[in-house]
Short mmCIF file of C-alpha atoms in Angstrom, two decimals:
data_model
loop_
_atom_site.label_atom_id
_atom_site.label_comp_id
_atom_site.label_asym_id
_atom_site.label_seq_id
_atom_site.Cartn_x
_atom_site.Cartn_y
_atom_site.Cartn_z
CA MET A 857 -224.67 59.03 125.60
CA PRO A 858 -222.57 61.81 124.47
CA SER A 859 -222.18 62.96 121.00
CA GLN A 860 -218.75 62.48 119.02
CA ALA A 861 -218.43 66.19 119.25
CA ASP A 862 -219.09 66.19 123.04
CA LYS A 863 -216.68 63.43 123.11
CA LEU A 864 -213.95 65.64 121.39
CA ARG A 865 -214.77 68.59 123.64
CA SER A 866 -214.09 66.49 126.72
CA LEU A 867 -210.53 65.25 125.22
CA LEU A 868 -209.69 68.88 124.43
CA GLU A 869 -210.37 70.20 128.15
CA ALA A 870 -207.31 67.74 129.21
CA GLU A 871 -203.87 69.60 129.24
CA LYS A 872 -202.06 66.71 127.12
CA LEU A 873 -201.38 66.05 123.58
CA HIS A 874 -203.72 63.77 121.49
CA VAL A 875 -201.57 62.08 119.08
CA MET A 876 -203.95 61.36 116.14
CA PRO A 877 -203.33 58.82 113.27
CA CYS A 878 -205.12 59.51 110.46
CA CYS A 879 -207.28 57.25 108.54
CA PHE A 880 -208.04 57.05 104.60
CA ASP A 881 -211.09 54.55 104.77
CA ALA A 882 -213.16 52.60 107.45
CA LEU A 883 -210.77 49.61 107.93
CA SER A 884 -207.85 52.10 108.68
CA ALA A 885 -210.16 53.87 111.22
CA LYS A 886 -211.24 50.76 112.84
CA LEU A 887 -207.37 49.66 113.32
CA ILE A 888 -206.64 53.13 114.72
CA GLU A 889 -209.50 52.73 117.41
CA GLN A 890 -208.37 49.38 118.30
CA ALA A 891 -204.92 50.46 118.68
CA ASP A 892 -206.48 52.65 121.82
CA PHE A 893 -205.88 56.03 119.95
CA ASP A 894 -208.55 58.74 121.25
CA LEU A 895 -209.32 60.01 117.95
CA THR A 896 -208.78 60.28 114.15
CA PHE A 897 -208.82 62.31 111.41
CA MET A 898 -210.10 61.56 107.87
CA SER A 899 -207.27 63.21 105.64
CA GLY A 900 -208.30 64.68 102.46
CA PHE A 901 -204.76 63.49 100.80
CA ALA A 902 -205.53 60.19 101.84
CA ILE A 903 -209.27 59.55 100.66
CA SER A 904 -208.16 60.96 97.27
CA ALA A 905 -205.53 58.52 96.87
CA SER A 906 -207.50 55.68 98.33
CA ARG A 907 -211.04 56.31 96.93
CA ILE A 908 -210.24 57.88 93.16
CA GLY A 909 -206.55 57.05 93.07
CA GLN A 910 -205.79 60.61 92.50
CA PRO A 911 -203.62 63.05 94.48
CA ASP A 912 -205.24 65.81 96.98
CA LEU A 913 -205.69 68.58 94.38
CA GLY A 914 -209.62 69.15 94.63
CA LEU A 915 -210.55 66.49 92.47
CA MET A 916 -213.20 64.90 94.87
CA SER A 917 -216.48 66.08 95.43
CA TYR A 918 -218.54 66.88 98.19
CA GLY A 919 -221.01 64.05 97.93
CA GLU A 920 -217.86 61.81 97.39
CA VAL A 921 -216.48 63.07 100.47
CA LEU A 922 -219.76 62.96 102.69
CA ASP A 923 -220.25 59.24 101.48
CA HIS A 924 -216.73 58.43 102.48
CA LEU A 925 -216.91 60.01 105.79
CA GLY A 926 -220.28 57.85 106.41
CA ASN A 927 -218.91 54.85 105.88
CA ILE A 928 -215.73 56.07 108.43
CA THR A 929 -218.28 57.16 111.17
CA GLN A 930 -220.55 54.03 110.83
CA ALA A 931 -217.39 51.82 111.72
CA VAL A 932 -215.95 53.30 114.86
CA ASN A 933 -217.20 54.66 118.01
CA PHE A 934 -214.56 57.44 118.76
CA PRO A 935 -214.00 61.36 117.26
CA VAL A 936 -213.32 61.44 113.71
CA ILE A 937 -212.41 64.88 112.68
CA ALA A 938 -213.00 65.39 108.79
CA ASP A 939 -211.24 67.58 106.23
CA GLY A 940 -213.89 69.86 104.74
CA ASP A 941 -211.31 71.26 102.35
CA THR A 942 -212.19 74.85 101.30
CA GLY A 943 -216.17 74.22 102.26
CA TYR A 944 -216.76 73.40 98.31
CA GLY A 945 -217.75 76.61 97.00
CA ASN A 946 -218.76 79.69 98.70
CA ALA A 947 -219.89 80.85 102.33
CA MET A 948 -223.23 79.09 101.64
CA ASN A 949 -221.48 75.99 100.42
CA VAL A 950 -219.59 76.17 103.78
CA HIS A 951 -222.59 76.02 105.82
CA ARG A 952 -224.04 73.17 103.86
CA THR A 953 -220.51 71.29 104.30
CA VAL A 954 -220.71 71.74 108.08
CA SER A 955 -224.09 70.69 108.51
CA GLY A 956 -224.02 67.70 106.44
CA PHE A 957 -220.75 66.48 108.20
CA ALA A 958 -222.29 67.05 111.47
CA LYS A 959 -225.45 64.77 109.84
CA ALA A 960 -222.56 62.11 108.64
CA GLY A 961 -221.34 62.01 112.28
CA ALA A 962 -217.83 64.12 112.45
CA ALA A 963 -216.99 65.30 115.78
CA ALA A 964 -215.09 68.15 114.00
CA ILE A 965 -214.41 69.77 110.18
CA MET A 966 -211.71 71.34 109.13
CA ILE A 967 -211.95 74.33 107.01
CA GLU A 968 -208.98 76.25 105.17
CA ASP A 969 -208.48 79.43 103.52
CA GLN A 970 -206.65 78.10 100.31
CA LEU A 971 -207.51 79.11 96.89
CA SER A 972 -209.96 76.57 95.26
CA PRO A 973 -208.82 73.86 93.82
CA LYS A 974 -206.82 73.36 97.16
CA ARG A 975 -203.22 71.71 97.23
CA CYS A 976 -202.08 69.44 99.96
CA GLY A 977 -200.30 71.83 102.39
CA HIS A 978 -196.56 70.46 101.81
CA THR A 979 -196.72 70.50 98.12
CA PRO A 980 -195.84 73.40 95.82
CA GLY A 981 -198.21 76.12 94.25
CA LYS A 982 -200.38 76.88 97.50
CA GLU A 983 -202.62 79.94 97.17
CA VAL A 984 -204.99 81.31 99.84
CA VAL A 985 -208.02 83.71 99.38
CA THR A 986 -208.33 87.18 100.76
CA ARG A 987 -208.90 87.73 104.62
CA GLU A 988 -212.20 88.77 104.12
CA GLU A 989 -213.15 85.41 102.05
CA ALA A 990 -211.40 83.07 104.48
CA PHE A 991 -213.21 84.65 107.50
CA ASP A 992 -216.74 84.60 105.58
CA ARG A 993 -215.82 80.77 105.59
CA ILE A 994 -215.43 80.43 109.21
CA ARG A 995 -218.18 82.73 109.94
CA ALA A 996 -220.55 80.35 107.75
CA ALA A 997 -219.34 77.31 109.65
CA SER A 998 -220.13 79.12 113.10
CA ASP A 999 -223.49 79.90 111.38
CA ALA A 1000 -224.06 76.22 110.53
CA ARG A 1001 -223.37 75.29 114.29
CA LYS A 1002 -225.63 78.01 115.67
CA ASP A 1003 -228.40 76.42 113.12
CA GLY A 1004 -228.06 73.23 114.85
CA ALA A 1005 -224.82 71.27 113.51
CA ASP A 1006 -223.37 69.41 116.57
CA ILE A 1007 -219.55 69.76 115.59
CA LEU A 1008 -216.77 71.36 116.44
CA ILE A 1009 -214.97 74.03 113.85
CA LEU A 1010 -210.89 73.19 113.18
CA ALA A 1011 -209.73 76.21 111.00
CA ARG A 1012 -206.83 76.18 109.23
CA THR A 1013 -204.80 78.81 107.19
CA ASP A 1014 -202.07 77.96 104.82
CA ALA A 1015 -201.10 81.99 104.58
CA ARG A 1016 -197.50 80.91 106.09
CA HIS A 1017 -196.46 79.97 102.74
CA GLU A 1018 -197.33 82.96 100.91
CA HIS A 1019 -197.53 85.78 103.34
CA GLY A 1020 -195.15 84.58 106.29
CA LEU A 1021 -196.25 83.45 109.66
CA ARG A 1022 -197.45 86.76 111.11
CA GLU A 1023 -200.44 86.73 108.46
CA ALA A 1024 -200.97 83.22 109.29
CA ILE A 1025 -201.31 84.01 112.87
CA ASP A 1026 -203.36 86.85 112.54
CA ARG A 1027 -205.94 84.88 110.46
CA ALA A 1028 -205.95 82.14 112.90
CA THR A 1029 -206.38 84.67 115.50
CA ARG A 1030 -209.56 86.14 113.81
CA PHE A 1031 -210.71 82.59 113.15
CA LYS A 1032 -210.85 82.04 117.08
CA GLU A 1033 -213.02 85.08 117.42
CA LEU A 1034 -215.24 83.99 114.80
CA GLY A 1035 -216.05 80.63 116.72
CA ALA A 1036 -213.35 78.08 115.56
CA ASP A 1037 -212.23 75.54 118.46
CA ILE A 1038 -209.10 74.29 117.33
CA LEU A 1039 -206.51 76.18 115.31
CA PHE A 1040 -204.13 75.05 112.96
CA VAL A 1041 -201.55 77.10 110.91
CA GLU A 1042 -200.16 74.59 108.16
CA ALA A 1043 -196.57 74.11 107.36
CA PRO A 1044 -194.34 76.12 109.87
CA LYS A 1045 -190.81 75.46 108.78
CA THR A 1046 -188.67 75.72 112.26
CA ILE A 1047 -189.48 74.95 115.87
CA ALA A 1048 -189.27 78.55 116.74
CA GLU A 1049 -191.99 79.11 114.39
CA MET A 1050 -193.98 76.37 116.07
CA GLU A 1051 -193.32 78.04 119.75
CA THR A 1052 -194.66 81.17 118.26
CA ILE A 1053 -197.64 79.47 117.07
CA CYS A 1054 -198.46 77.96 120.48
CA ARG A 1055 -197.47 81.06 122.53
CA GLU A 1056 -199.61 83.50 120.54
CA LEU A 1057 -202.59 81.79 119.59
CA PRO A 1058 -205.46 81.12 121.94
CA GLY A 1059 -207.05 77.81 122.68
CA PRO A 1060 -206.11 74.37 121.32
CA LYS A 1061 -203.95 74.38 118.73
CA MET A 1062 -203.02 71.46 116.21
CA ALA A 1063 -199.78 70.22 114.50
CA ASN A 1064 -199.36 68.62 111.37
CA ILE A 1065 -196.49 65.95 111.00
CA VAL A 1066 -195.72 64.93 107.61
CA GLU A 1067 -192.75 62.44 107.71
CA GLY A 1068 -190.41 64.08 105.22
CA GLY A 1069 -192.43 67.50 105.09
CA GLU A 1070 -191.72 71.16 105.86
CA THR A 1071 -193.00 70.98 109.54
CA PRO A 1072 -189.94 69.58 111.93
CA GLU A 1073 -190.59 65.92 113.08
CA LEU A 1074 -190.53 66.62 116.95
CA SER A 1075 -191.07 64.12 119.68
CA HIS A 1076 -194.44 63.57 121.26
CA LYS A 1077 -193.16 65.02 124.25
CA GLU A 1078 -191.55 68.26 122.77
CA LEU A 1079 -195.07 68.79 120.96
CA GLU A 1080 -197.01 68.74 124.05
CA ASP A 1081 -194.53 70.69 126.06
CA MET A 1082 -194.86 73.67 123.43
CA GLY A 1083 -198.17 73.64 123.96
CA PHE A 1084 -200.12 71.52 120.91
CA ALA A 1085 -203.15 69.76 121.89
CA ILE A 1086 -203.44 67.44 118.69
CA ALA A 1087 -200.63 65.96 116.73
CA ALA A 1088 -202.02 64.74 113.08
CA TYR A 1089 -199.94 62.07 111.33
CA PRO A 1090 -201.94 62.21 108.02
CA LEU A 1091 -199.91 59.70 105.97
CA THR A 1092 -198.42 57.66 108.23
CA LEU A 1093 -200.83 54.73 107.85
CA MET A 1094 -201.07 55.06 104.00
CA ALA A 1095 -197.45 55.53 103.41
CA SER A 1096 -196.88 52.37 105.37
CA ALA A 1097 -199.71 50.57 104.01
CA MET A 1098 -198.48 51.35 100.44
CA LYS A 1099 -194.83 50.19 101.40
CA ALA A 1100 -195.95 46.98 102.60
CA MET A 1101 -198.09 46.40 99.70
CA MET A 1102 -195.41 47.03 97.09
CA GLU A 1103 -192.93 44.47 99.07
CA THR A 1104 -195.73 41.96 99.25
CA LEU A 1105 -196.30 42.32 95.41
CA ALA A 1106 -192.76 41.95 94.77
CA LYS A 1107 -192.48 38.99 96.49
CA LEU A 1108 -195.56 37.53 95.07
CA LYS A 1109 -194.27 38.33 91.56
CA SER A 1110 -190.95 36.59 92.19
CA ASP A 1111 -192.63 33.73 93.99
CA SER A 1112 -191.06 34.38 97.25
CA ASP A 1113 -192.25 34.00 100.70
CA ARG A 1114 -194.69 36.92 101.55
CA THR A 1115 -195.95 35.89 104.54
CA PRO A 1116 -193.87 37.64 106.96
CA LEU A 1117 -194.82 40.89 105.63
CA MET A 1118 -198.76 39.66 105.76
CA MET A 1119 -201.02 39.86 109.29
CA ASP A 1120 -202.16 36.37 110.28
CA PHE A 1121 -205.50 35.10 108.52
CA ALA A 1122 -207.03 34.61 112.00
CA GLU A 1123 -206.17 38.15 113.47
CA LEU A 1124 -207.07 39.57 110.00
CA ARG A 1125 -210.67 38.07 110.40
CA ASP A 1126 -210.93 39.27 113.94
CA ARG A 1127 -209.77 42.99 113.15
CA ILE A 1128 -212.41 42.98 110.33
CA GLY A 1129 -215.42 41.98 112.69
CA PHE A 1130 -215.92 38.40 111.42
CA ASN A 1131 -215.95 37.18 115.18
CA ASP A 1132 -217.90 40.19 116.54
CA TYR A 1133 -220.54 39.22 113.62
CA TYR A 1134 -220.74 35.79 114.49
CA GLU A 1135 -221.20 36.45 118.30
CA GLN A 1136 -223.93 38.73 117.65
CA SER A 1137 -225.59 36.44 115.04
CA SER A 1138 -225.59 33.49 117.34
CA ARG A 1139 -228.58 35.06 119.07
CA TYR A 1140 -230.74 34.92 116.04
CA GLU A 1141 -231.98 31.56 114.65
CA THR A 1142 -232.35 32.40 110.85
CA SER A 1143 -228.82 33.64 111.15
CA ARG A 1144 -227.51 30.27 112.05
CA ARG A 1145 -229.25 28.76 109.74
CA SER A 1146 -228.01 31.17 106.80
#
């Protein structure tokens, strides 16, 4: 059986756009897989909100993120790209983080060049480390792979915010030379900037589409024609779920009919996996008696 990293490598060989809804827990990852998407991304923004109820400002530890990742990868059978933030320390921490994420089943890990504690790429106050430190992070990630980690490296730069697009492109170009498989220049502000990224950077590129964020919200065809390999939607599911929950809570509080906002109970059980469990457990006599 091919590894999840191999599955992702095969996806990237196709010259097409892969639309990637981002998950925030094992259930949302299962729903993405059931909806026939090719892959998902474990969003740091989303898991910080769902696991600890806090903003994505570097509050979660490596151990918490690793535990969350393991729950997700065990629930699905398609590639999961995981947000490794800044690597949780110096270059040696990056090496450990990449190795740990690979063992947890991630197909790829994203490592970025923000100053720790990092911030969401579409919020104020972002700063990046020096070129030398940024390059050391990707070098350490590549070394972890040489040391046996079966995982792809998604290298992210947030340098556009402080230093302009040229610095971001220069950093991303060097990331590729150091072994990155996928390049991600965060938060371009115009279509022209997105076109420049695709024209000047080698290999697969990722676009990050945050509804209401700084990057233009282009159609899938426009992104594909531009040359992006992956379009990430980091908050689409979480924002939709939160809106639905707030509307349902309001209905419940006012004793109004909330069922139109809810998934049917039979479908809910099926999508969670009750029917699969019953089918499998029917093969075992002791399970039938329990």
